[in-house]
Amino acid sequence: PYTTLFRSGLTAAFEFSEKVLAKNSKLADLILAAARREGILTRSLLGHSLQISPPLIITKDELHFMVDGFLAALGQVEKTQP
């Protein structure tokens, strides 16, 4: 697998596998930048994981916006990888 998902409530972190990071050690930073362009705030954890922490009060539409934006960011970066 490319990532491992860790989750507690709505807080989640995606840890990229060593195999994926060996191909591109800046992958988390690329996805972070793409997510921000989509309006999604996330942060890199030690350069190999991304964390998402939505607000405590969030609507269903806002959750969809967050997931759709994050998936769009992943798709953008995936297109640029060899």
C-alpha positions as CSV (number, residue, x, y, z in Angstrom):
1,P,0.0,0.0,0.0
2,Y,1.0,3.6,-0.6
3,T,-0.2,4.9,2.7
4,T,-1.3,3.9,6.2
5,L,-4.3,5.7,7.6
6,F,-4.4,6.6,11.3
7,R,-7.7,8.1,12.6
8,S,-9.2,9.3,15.8
9,G,-12.6,10.9,15.4
10,L,-12.4,13.3,12.5
11,T,-8.6,13.8,12.9
12,A,-6.7,11.7,10.4
13,A,-3.1,11.2,9.3
14,F,-1.8,9.5,6.1
15,E,1.6,8.0,6.4
16,F,3.4,7.3,3.1
17,S,5.2,4.1,2.7
18,E,9.0,4.0,2.5
19,K,8.7,2.6,-1.0
20,V,6.7,5.6,-2.2
21,L,9.0,8.1,-0.4
22,A,12.1,6.5,-1.9
23,K,10.7,7.5,-5.3
24,N,9.9,11.1,-4.2
25,S,11.0,12.2,-0.7
26,K,9.1,15.5,-1.2
27,L,5.7,13.8,-1.9
28,A,4.1,15.0,1.4
29,D,5.1,18.6,0.7
30,L,3.8,18.4,-2.9
31,I,0.4,17.1,-1.7
32,L,0.3,19.7,1.1
33,A,0.8,22.5,-1.4
34,A,-1.8,21.1,-3.8
35,A,-4.3,20.7,-0.9
36,R,-3.8,24.4,0.0
37,R,-4.4,25.4,-3.5
38,E,-7.7,23.5,-3.2
39,G,-8.5,25.4,0.0
40,I,-7.7,22.5,2.3
41,L,-5.4,23.2,5.3
42,T,-3.3,20.2,6.3
43,R,0.2,19.8,7.7
44,S,3.2,17.6,7.1
45,L,4.3,15.5,10.0
46,L,8.1,14.8,9.8
47,G,7.9,14.9,6.0
48,H,6.4,11.5,5.6
49,S,2.8,12.0,6.8
50,L,-0.1,14.4,6.3
51,Q,-2.6,15.3,9.0
52,I,-6.1,16.7,8.6
53,S,-7.8,18.2,11.6
54,P,-11.2,19.6,10.8
55,P,-12.9,22.0,13.2
56,L,-15.0,20.6,16.1
57,I,-18.1,22.0,14.5
58,I,-18.4,21.1,10.9
59,T,-21.3,20.6,8.5
60,K,-21.7,17.7,6.1
61,D,-21.1,20.0,3.1
62,E,-17.9,21.2,4.7
63,L,-16.8,17.6,5.2
64,H,-17.5,16.9,1.5
65,F,-15.5,20.0,0.5
66,M,-12.6,18.8,2.6
67,V,-12.6,15.3,1.2
68,D,-13.1,16.4,-2.4
69,G,-10.3,19.0,-2.1
70,F,-7.9,16.5,-0.6
71,L,-8.7,13.9,-3.3
72,A,-8.3,16.6,-6.0
73,A,-4.9,17.4,-4.5
74,L,-3.9,13.8,-4.6
75,G,-5.0,13.5,-8.2
76,Q,-3.0,16.6,-9.2
77,V,0.2,15.3,-7.7
78,E,-0.3,11.8,-9.0
79,K,-0.4,13.1,-12.5
80,T,3.0,14.6,-12.1
81,Q,4.7,11.5,-10.7
82,P,6.7,9.1,-13.0
